[in-house]
Tab-separated table of C-alpha atoms and ligand atoms in Angstrom:
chain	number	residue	atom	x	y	z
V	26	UNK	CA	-0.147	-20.055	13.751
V	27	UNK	CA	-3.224	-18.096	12.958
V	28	UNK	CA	-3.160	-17.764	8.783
V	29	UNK	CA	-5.192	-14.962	7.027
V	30	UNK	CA	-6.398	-16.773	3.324
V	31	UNK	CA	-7.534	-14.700	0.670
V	32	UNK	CA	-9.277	-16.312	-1.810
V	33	UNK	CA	-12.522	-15.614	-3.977
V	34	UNK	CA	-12.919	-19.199	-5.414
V	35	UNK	CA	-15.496	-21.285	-3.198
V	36	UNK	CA	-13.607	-24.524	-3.822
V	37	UNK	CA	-10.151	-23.979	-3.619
V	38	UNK	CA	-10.546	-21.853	-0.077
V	39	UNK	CA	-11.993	-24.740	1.527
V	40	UNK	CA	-9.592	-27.019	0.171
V	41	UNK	CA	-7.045	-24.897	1.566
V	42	UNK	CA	-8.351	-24.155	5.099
V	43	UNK	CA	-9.767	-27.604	5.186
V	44	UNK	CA	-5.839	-28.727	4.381
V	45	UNK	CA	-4.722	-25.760	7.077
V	46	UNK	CA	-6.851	-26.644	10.033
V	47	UNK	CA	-6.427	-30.286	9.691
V	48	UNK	CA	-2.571	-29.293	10.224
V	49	UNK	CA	-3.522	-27.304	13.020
V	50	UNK	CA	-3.817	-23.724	11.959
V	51	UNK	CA	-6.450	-21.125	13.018
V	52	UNK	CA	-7.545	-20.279	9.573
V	53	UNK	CA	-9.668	-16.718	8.663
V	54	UNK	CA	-10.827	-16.503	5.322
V	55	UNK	CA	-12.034	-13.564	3.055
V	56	UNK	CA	-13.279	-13.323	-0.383
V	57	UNK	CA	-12.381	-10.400	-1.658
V	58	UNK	CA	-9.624	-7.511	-1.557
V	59	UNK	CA	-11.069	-4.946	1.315
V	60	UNK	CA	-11.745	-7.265	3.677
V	61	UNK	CA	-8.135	-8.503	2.978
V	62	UNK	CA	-6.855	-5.092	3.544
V	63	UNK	CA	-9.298	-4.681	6.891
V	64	UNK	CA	-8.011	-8.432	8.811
V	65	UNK	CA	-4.536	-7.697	7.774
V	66	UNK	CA	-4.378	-3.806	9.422
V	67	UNK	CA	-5.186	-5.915	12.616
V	68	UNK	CA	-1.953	-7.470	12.588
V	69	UNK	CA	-3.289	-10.660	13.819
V	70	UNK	CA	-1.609	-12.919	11.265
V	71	UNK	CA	1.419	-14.848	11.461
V	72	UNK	CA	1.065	-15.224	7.592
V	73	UNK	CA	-1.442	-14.294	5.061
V	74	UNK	CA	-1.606	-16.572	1.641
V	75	UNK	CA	-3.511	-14.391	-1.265
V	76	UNK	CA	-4.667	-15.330	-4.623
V	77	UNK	CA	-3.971	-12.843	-7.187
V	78	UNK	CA	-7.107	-13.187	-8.992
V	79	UNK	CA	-9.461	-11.104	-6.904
V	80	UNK	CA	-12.942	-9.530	-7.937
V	81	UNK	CA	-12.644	-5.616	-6.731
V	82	UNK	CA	-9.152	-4.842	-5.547
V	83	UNK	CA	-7.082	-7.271	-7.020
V	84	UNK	CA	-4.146	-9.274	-4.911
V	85	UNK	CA	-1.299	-6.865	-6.273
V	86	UNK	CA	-3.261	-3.855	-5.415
V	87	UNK	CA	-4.155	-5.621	-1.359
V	88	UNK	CA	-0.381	-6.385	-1.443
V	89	UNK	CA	0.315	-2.407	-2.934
V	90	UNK	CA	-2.011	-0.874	-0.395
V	91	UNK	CA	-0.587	-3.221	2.206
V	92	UNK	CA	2.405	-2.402	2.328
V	93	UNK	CA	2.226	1.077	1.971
V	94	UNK	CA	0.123	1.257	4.940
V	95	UNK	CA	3.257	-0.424	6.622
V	96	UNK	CA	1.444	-3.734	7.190
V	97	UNK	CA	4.427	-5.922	7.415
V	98	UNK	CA	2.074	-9.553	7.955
V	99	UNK	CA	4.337	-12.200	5.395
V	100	UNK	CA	2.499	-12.584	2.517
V	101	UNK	CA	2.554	-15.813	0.045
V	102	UNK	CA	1.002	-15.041	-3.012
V	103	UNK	CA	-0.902	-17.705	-5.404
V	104	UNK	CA	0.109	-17.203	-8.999
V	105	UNK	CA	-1.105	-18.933	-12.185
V	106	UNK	CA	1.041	-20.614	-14.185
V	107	UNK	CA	2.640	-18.770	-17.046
V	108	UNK	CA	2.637	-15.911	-15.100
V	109	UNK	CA	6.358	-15.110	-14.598
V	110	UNK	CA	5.675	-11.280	-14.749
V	111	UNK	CA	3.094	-11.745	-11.733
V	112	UNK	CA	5.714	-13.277	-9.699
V	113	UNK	CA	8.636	-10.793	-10.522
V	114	UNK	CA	5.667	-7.679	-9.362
V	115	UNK	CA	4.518	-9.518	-6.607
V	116	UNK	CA	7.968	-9.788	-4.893
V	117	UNK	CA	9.087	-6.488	-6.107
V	118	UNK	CA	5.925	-4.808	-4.510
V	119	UNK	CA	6.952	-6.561	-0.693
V	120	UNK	CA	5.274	-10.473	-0.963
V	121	UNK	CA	7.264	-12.728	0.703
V	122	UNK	CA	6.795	-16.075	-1.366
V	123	UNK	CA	4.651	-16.991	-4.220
V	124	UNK	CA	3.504	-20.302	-5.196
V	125	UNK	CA	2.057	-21.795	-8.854
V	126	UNK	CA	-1.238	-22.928	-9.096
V	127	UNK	CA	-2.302	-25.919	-9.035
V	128	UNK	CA	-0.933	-25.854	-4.736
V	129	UNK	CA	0.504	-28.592	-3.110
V	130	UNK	CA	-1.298	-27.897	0.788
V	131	UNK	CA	2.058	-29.086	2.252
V	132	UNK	CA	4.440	-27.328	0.195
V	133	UNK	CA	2.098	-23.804	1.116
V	134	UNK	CA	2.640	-24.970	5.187
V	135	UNK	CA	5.878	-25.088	4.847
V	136	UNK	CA	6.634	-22.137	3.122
V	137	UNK	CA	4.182	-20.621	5.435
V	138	UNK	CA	6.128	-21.611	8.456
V	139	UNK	CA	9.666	-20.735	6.866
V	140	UNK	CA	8.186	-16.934	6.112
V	141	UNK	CA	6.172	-16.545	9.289
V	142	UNK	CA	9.392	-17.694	11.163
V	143	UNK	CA	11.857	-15.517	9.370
V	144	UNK	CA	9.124	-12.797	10.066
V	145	UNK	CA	10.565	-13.202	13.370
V	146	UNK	CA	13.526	-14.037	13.212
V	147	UNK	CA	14.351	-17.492	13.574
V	148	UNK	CA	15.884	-19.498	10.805
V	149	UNK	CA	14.848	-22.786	12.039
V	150	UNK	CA	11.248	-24.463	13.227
V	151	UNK	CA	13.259	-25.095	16.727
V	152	UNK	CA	12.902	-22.443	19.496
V	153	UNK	CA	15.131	-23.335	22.446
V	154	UNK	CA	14.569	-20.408	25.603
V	155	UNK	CA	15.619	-21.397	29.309
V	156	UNK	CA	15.959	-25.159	28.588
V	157	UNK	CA	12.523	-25.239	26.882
V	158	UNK	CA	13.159	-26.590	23.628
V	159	UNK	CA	9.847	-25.959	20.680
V	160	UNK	CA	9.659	-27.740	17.637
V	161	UNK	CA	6.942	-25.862	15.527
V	162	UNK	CA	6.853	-28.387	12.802
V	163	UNK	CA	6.518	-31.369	15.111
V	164	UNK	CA	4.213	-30.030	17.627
V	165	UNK	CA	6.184	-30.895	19.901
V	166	UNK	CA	7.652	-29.618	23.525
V	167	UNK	CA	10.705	-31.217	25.227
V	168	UNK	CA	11.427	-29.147	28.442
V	169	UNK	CA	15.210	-29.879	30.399
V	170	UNK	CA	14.980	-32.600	27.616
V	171	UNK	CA	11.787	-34.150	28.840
V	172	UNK	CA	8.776	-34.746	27.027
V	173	UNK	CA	5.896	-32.640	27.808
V	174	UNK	CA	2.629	-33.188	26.459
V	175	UNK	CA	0.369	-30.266	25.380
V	176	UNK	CA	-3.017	-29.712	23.913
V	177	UNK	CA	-3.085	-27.917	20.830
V	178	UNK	CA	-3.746	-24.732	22.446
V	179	UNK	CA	-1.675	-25.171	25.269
V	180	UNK	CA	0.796	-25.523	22.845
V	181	UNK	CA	-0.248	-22.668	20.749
V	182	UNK	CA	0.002	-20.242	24.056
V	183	UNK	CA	3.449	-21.659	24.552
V	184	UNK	CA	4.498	-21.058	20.707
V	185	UNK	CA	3.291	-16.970	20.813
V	186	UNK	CA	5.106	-16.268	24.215
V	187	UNK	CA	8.090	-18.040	22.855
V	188	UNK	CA	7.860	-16.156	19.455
V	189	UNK	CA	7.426	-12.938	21.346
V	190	UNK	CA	10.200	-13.886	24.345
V	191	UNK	CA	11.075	-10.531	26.294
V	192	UNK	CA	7.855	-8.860	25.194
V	193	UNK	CA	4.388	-8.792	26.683
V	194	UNK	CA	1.557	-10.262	24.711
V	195	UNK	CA	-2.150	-9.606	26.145
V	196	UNK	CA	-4.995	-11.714	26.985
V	197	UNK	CA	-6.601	-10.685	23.880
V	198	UNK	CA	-3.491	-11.434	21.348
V	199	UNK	CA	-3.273	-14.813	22.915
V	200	UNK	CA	-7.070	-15.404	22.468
V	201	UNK	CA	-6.262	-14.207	18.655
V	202	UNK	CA	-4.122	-17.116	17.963
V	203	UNK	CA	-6.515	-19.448	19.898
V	204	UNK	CA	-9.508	-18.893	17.757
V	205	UNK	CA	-10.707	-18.306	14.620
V	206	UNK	CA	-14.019	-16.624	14.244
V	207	UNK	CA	-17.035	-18.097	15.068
V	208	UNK	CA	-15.396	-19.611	17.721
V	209	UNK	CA	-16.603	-18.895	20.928
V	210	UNK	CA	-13.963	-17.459	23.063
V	211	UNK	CA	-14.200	-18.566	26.737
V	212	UNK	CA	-13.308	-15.730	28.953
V	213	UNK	CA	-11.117	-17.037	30.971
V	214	UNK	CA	-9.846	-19.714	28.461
V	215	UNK	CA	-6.108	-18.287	28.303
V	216	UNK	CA	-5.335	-18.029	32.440
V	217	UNK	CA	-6.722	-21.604	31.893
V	218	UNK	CA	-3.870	-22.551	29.911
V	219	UNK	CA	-1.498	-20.187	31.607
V	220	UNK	CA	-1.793	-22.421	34.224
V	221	UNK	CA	-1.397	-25.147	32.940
V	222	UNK	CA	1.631	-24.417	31.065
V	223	UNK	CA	3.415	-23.877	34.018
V	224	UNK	CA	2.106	-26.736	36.137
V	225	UNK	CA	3.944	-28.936	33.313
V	226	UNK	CA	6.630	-26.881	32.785
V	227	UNK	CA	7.912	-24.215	35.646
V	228	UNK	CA	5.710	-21.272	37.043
V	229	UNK	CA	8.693	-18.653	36.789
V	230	UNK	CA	8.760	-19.228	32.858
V	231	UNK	CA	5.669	-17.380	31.951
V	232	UNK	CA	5.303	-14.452	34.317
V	233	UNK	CA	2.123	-12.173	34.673
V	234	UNK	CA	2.400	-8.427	33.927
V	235	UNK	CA	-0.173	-6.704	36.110
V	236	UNK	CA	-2.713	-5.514	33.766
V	237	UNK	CA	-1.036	-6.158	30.617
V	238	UNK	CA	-0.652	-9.784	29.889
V	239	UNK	CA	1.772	-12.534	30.088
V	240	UNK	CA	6.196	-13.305	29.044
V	241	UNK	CA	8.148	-15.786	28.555
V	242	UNK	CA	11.548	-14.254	29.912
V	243	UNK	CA	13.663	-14.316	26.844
V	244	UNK	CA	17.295	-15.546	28.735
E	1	CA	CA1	-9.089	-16.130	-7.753
């Protein structure tokens, strides 16, 4: 899951993507409102988690501006305490979730995961397409109830095409949930995994769309 943070304070964002990445995450983070506004009208993000307290544009005017510009990333806003008001406008103006400050890091990836899945439209962690069976929480793959092992980013190629079964997803939208920036992005790094993928699992499950990108056949 690639996660968008928004968050001004020095110490608490690198707690956070420090707490993200270590649970495998590609974590962006931004400072301030604008740039918010900018990475989020990419539609990149599985999930974007944004402090209120901004400098600038403020978190209930990136979440205002958001979502009138029809950006429909799930967004998990940081409230303080005390704050009841903030929480009743924040899901009134289209957040998702909101959580109190002082955060628990594995209460916010879990309610990241439960809003970034509902996003598309799973009620549960498990995927389960063609007798491949995803467990997003675990990390783990079990295919015609095998064990298969995966490296993270094999298994983060899997996750996207099985998110997105029946659709096409380019090279370049698999590359976004590879890497964060200032990560080097190798160019053929995702036919790398491709291939892999099916090696350990079946070739016909991921299928190549001539100059558009890759599917994972959704039945
Ligand atoms: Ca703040």
């Amino acid at each position: 899951m690639r996660i968008l943070l928004v968050e001004d304070d020095g110490l608490l964002g690198d707690g956070f993507q420090v707490g993200l990445r270590q649970m495998g995450f590609q974590v962006d983070w931004v400072r301030e409102g604008r740039a918010a506004l900018r990475e989020l009208s990419t539609g990149n993000y599985d999930a974007c988690v944004l402090d209120l307290g901004l400098p600038q544009l403020d978190g209930m005017e990136v979440l205002t501006l958001a979502r009138a510009q029809q950006l429909k990333t799930p967004i998990l806003i940081l409230t303080a305490r005390n704050s009841l008001g903030d929480r009743i406008d924040g899901l009134n103006l289209g957040a998702d979730d909101y959580l109190i400050k002082p955060i628990d890091i594995n209460e916010l990836i879990a309610r990241l995961r439960a809003i970034s899945r509902r996003f598309h439209g799973h009620v549960q962690n498990l995927l389960i397409i063609k007798e491949v069976c995803l467990d997003a929480s675990q990390r783990s793959v079990l295919y015609k109830n095998q064990p298969v092992n995966l490296s993270g980013k094999e298994f983060e190629v899997l996750h996207g095409l099985m998110l997105n079964a029946g659709r096409v997803l380019s090279r370049g939208q698999l590359e976004q949930r590879l890497y964060s920036w200032g990560h080097e992005v190798d160019s053929n790094a995702v036919e790398v995994h491709i291939h892999h993928l099916r090696k350990k699992l079946a070739p016909e499950l991921i299928q190549t769309v001539r100059g558009i990108g890759y599917t994972f056949p959704s039945q």
